[in-house]
mmCIF file of C-alpha atoms in Angstrom:
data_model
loop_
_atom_site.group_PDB
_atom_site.id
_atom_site.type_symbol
_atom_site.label_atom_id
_atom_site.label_comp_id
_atom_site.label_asym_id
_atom_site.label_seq_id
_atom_site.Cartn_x
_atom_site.Cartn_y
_atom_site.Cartn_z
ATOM 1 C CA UNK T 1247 -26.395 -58.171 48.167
ATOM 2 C CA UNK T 1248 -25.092 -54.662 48.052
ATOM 3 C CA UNK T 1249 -23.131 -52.930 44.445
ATOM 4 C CA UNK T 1250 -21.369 -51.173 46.495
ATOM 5 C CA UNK T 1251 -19.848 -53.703 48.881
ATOM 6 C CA UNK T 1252 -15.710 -54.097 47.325
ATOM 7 C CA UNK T 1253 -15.457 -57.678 47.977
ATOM 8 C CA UNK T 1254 -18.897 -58.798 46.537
ATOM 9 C CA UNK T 1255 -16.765 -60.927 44.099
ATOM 10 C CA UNK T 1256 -14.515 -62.472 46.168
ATOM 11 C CA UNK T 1257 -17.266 -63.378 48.535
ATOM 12 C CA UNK T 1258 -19.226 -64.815 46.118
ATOM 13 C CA UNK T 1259 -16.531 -66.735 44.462
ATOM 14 C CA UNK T 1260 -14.999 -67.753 48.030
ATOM 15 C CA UNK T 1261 -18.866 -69.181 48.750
ATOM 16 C CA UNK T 1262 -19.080 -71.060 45.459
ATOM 17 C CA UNK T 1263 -15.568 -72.795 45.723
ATOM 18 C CA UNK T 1264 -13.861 -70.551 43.557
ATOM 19 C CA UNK T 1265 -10.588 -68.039 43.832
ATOM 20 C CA UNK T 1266 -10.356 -64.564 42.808
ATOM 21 C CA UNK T 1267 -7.926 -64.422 39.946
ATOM 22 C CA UNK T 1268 -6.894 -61.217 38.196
ATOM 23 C CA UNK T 1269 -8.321 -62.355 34.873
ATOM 24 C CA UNK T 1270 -11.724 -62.502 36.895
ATOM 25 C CA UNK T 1271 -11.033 -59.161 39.046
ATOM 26 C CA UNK T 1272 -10.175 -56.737 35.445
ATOM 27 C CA UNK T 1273 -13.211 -58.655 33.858
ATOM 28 C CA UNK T 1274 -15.926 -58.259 36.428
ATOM 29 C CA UNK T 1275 -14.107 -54.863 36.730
ATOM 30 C CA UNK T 1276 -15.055 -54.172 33.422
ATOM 31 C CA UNK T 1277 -18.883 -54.052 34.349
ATOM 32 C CA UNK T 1278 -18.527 -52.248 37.527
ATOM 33 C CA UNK T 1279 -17.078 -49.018 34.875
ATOM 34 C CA UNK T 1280 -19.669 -50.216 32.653
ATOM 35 C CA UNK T 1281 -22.534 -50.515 34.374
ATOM 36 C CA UNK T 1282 -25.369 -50.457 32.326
ATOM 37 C CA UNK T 1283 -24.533 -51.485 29.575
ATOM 38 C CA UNK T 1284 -24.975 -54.448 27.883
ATOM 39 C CA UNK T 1285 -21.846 -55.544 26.876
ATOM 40 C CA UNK T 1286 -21.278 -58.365 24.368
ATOM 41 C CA UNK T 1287 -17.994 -61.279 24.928
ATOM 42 C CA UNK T 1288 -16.447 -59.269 22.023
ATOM 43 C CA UNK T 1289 -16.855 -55.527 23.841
ATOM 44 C CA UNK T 1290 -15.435 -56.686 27.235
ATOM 45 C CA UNK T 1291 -12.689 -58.754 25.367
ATOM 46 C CA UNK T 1292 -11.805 -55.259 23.468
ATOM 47 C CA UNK T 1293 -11.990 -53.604 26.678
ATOM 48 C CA UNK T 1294 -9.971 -55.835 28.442
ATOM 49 C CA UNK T 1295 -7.228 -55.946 26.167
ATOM 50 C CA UNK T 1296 -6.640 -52.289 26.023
ATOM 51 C CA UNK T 1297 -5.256 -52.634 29.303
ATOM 52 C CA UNK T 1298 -4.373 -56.483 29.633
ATOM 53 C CA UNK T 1299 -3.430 -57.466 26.143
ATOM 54 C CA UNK T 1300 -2.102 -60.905 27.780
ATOM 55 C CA UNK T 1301 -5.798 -61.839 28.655
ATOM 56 C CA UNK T 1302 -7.249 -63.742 25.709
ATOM 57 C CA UNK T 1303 -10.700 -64.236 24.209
ATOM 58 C CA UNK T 1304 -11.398 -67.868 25.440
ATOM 59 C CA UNK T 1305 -10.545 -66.727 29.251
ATOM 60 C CA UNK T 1306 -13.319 -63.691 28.314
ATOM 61 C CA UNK T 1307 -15.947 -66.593 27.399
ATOM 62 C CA UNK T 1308 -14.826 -68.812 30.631
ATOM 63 C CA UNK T 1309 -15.389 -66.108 33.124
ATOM 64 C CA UNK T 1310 -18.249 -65.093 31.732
ATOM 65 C CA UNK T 1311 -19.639 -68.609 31.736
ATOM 66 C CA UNK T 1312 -18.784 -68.499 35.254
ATOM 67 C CA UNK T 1313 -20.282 -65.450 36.103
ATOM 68 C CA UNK T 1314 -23.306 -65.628 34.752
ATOM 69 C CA UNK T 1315 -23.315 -69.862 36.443
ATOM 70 C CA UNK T 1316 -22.948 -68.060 39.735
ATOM 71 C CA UNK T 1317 -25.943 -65.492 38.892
ATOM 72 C CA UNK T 1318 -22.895 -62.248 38.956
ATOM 73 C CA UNK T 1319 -23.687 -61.252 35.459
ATOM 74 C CA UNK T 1320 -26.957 -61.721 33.188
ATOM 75 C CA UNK T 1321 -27.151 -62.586 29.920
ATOM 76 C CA UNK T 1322 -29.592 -60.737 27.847
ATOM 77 C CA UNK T 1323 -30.504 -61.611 23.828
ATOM 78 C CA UNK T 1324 -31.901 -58.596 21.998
ATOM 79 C CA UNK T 1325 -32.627 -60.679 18.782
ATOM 80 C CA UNK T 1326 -29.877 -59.187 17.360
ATOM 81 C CA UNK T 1327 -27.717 -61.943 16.391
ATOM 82 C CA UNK T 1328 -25.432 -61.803 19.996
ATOM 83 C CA UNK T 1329 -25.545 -62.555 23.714
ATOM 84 C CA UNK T 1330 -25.156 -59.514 25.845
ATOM 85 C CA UNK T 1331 -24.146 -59.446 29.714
ATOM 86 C CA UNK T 1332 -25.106 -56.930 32.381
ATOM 87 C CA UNK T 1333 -24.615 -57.222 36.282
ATOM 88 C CA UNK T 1334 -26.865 -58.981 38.410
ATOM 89 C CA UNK T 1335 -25.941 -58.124 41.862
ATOM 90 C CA UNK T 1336 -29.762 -55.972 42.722
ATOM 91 C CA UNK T 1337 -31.207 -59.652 44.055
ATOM 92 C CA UNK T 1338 -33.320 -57.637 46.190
ATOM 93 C CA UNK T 1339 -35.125 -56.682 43.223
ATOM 94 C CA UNK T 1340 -36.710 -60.035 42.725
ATOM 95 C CA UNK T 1341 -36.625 -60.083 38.511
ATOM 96 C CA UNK T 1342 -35.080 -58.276 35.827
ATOM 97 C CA UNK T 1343 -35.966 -54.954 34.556
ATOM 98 C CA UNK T 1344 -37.534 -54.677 31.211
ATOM 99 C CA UNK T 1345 -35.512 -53.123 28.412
ATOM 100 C CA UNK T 1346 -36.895 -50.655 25.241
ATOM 101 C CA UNK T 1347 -34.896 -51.563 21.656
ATOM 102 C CA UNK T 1348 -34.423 -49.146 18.935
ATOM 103 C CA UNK T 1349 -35.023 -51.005 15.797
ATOM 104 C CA UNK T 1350 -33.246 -48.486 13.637
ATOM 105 C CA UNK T 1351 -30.128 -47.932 16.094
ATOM 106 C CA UNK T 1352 -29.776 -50.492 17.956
ATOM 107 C CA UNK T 1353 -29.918 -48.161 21.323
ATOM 108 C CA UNK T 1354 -31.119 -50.317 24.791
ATOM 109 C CA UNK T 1355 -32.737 -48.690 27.268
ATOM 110 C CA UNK T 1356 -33.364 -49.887 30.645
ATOM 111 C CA UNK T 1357 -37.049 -49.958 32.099
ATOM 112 C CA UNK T 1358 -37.287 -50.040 35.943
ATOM 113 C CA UNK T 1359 -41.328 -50.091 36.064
ATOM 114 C CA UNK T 1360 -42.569 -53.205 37.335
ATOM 115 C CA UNK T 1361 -46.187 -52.997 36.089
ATOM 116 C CA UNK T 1362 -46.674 -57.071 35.899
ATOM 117 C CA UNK T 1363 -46.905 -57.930 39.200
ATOM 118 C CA UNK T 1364 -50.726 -58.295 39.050
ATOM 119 C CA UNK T 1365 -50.601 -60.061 36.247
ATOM 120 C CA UNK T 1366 -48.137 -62.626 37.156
ATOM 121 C CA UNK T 1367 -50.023 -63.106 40.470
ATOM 122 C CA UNK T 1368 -52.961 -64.126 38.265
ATOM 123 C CA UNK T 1369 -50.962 -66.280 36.288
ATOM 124 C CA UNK T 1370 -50.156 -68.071 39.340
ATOM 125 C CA UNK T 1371 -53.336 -68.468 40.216
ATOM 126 C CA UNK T 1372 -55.293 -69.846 37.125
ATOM 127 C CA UNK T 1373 -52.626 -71.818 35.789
ATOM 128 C CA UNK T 1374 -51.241 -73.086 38.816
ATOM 129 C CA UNK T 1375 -47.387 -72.120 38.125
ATOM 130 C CA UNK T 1376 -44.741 -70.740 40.403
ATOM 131 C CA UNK T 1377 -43.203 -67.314 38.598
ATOM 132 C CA UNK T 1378 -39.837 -67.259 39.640
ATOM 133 C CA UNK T 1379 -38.558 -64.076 36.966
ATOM 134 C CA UNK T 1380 -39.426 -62.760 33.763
ATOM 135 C CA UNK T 1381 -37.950 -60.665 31.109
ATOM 136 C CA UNK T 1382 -39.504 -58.268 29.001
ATOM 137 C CA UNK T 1383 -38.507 -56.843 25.826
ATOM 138 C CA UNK T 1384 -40.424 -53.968 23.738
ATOM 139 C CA UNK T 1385 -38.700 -53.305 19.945
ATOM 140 C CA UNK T 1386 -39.581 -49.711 18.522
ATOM 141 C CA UNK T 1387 -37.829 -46.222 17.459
ATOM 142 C CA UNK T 1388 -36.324 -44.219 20.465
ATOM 143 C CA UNK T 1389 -36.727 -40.604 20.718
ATOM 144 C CA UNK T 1390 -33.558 -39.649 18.107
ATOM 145 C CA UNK T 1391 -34.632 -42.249 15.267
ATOM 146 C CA UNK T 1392 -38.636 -41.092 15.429
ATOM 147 C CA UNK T 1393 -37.996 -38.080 14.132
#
């Protein structure tokens, strides 16, 4: 499944039984300008209703319910008291990337190394247990707050 491809969401919602309203076009939009980030209900609703003030904060939480149901978006917990979303549309990858938290700021960075592949292999084998994704999450100071 390609970023890139303009009609990934209607495809995907077409597939699933689903039609492509404009509430669920200017949200999943949202991500597209966004991406990278990890955006919380409350960011994309602010976002939203800069430019769609008709668009409330309970159709925000329903699409994003949906979206993350039909494996669009991913929702990622930093410990920090709130759900955060990001896009999900690199299947190819096979898992999630791994993400570096700043304990004093708050700053997320992404990690694209893939360095447990080995070990999940030998999880597999010695304990007998299909890996099907995991997520990995390392707290410390970034670069700005160490100093």
């Amino acid at each position: 499944m390609k970023k890139d491809n303009p009609n990934i969401l209607l495809n995907i919602l077409k597939e699933n039984g689903y039609k492509l309203t404009t509430q669920r076009k200017i949200i999943f939009n949202i991500f597209t300008e966004n991406e990278g980030a990890h955006l919380s209900p409350e960011e994309i609703y602010d976002k939203v209703r800069d430019k769609h003030p008709d668009i409330g904060i309970a159709t925000v939480y329903r699409t994003l319910q949906l979206l993350e149901d039909l494996d669009i978006l991913y929702k990622v917990n930093f410990n920090d008291g709130c759900s955060r979303y990001e896009l999900n549309l690199d299947k190819d990858a096979g898992h999630h990337h791994h993400h570096l938290i700043c304990l004093n700021c708050g700053k997320v960075i992404e990690v694209e190394l893939d360095l447990l592949e080995n070990l999940e292999e030998e999880i597999e084998k010695s304990c007998e247990f299909e890996i099907v994704d995991h997520s990995v999450k390392f707290y410390g100071y970034c670069k700005s707050c160490k100093k």
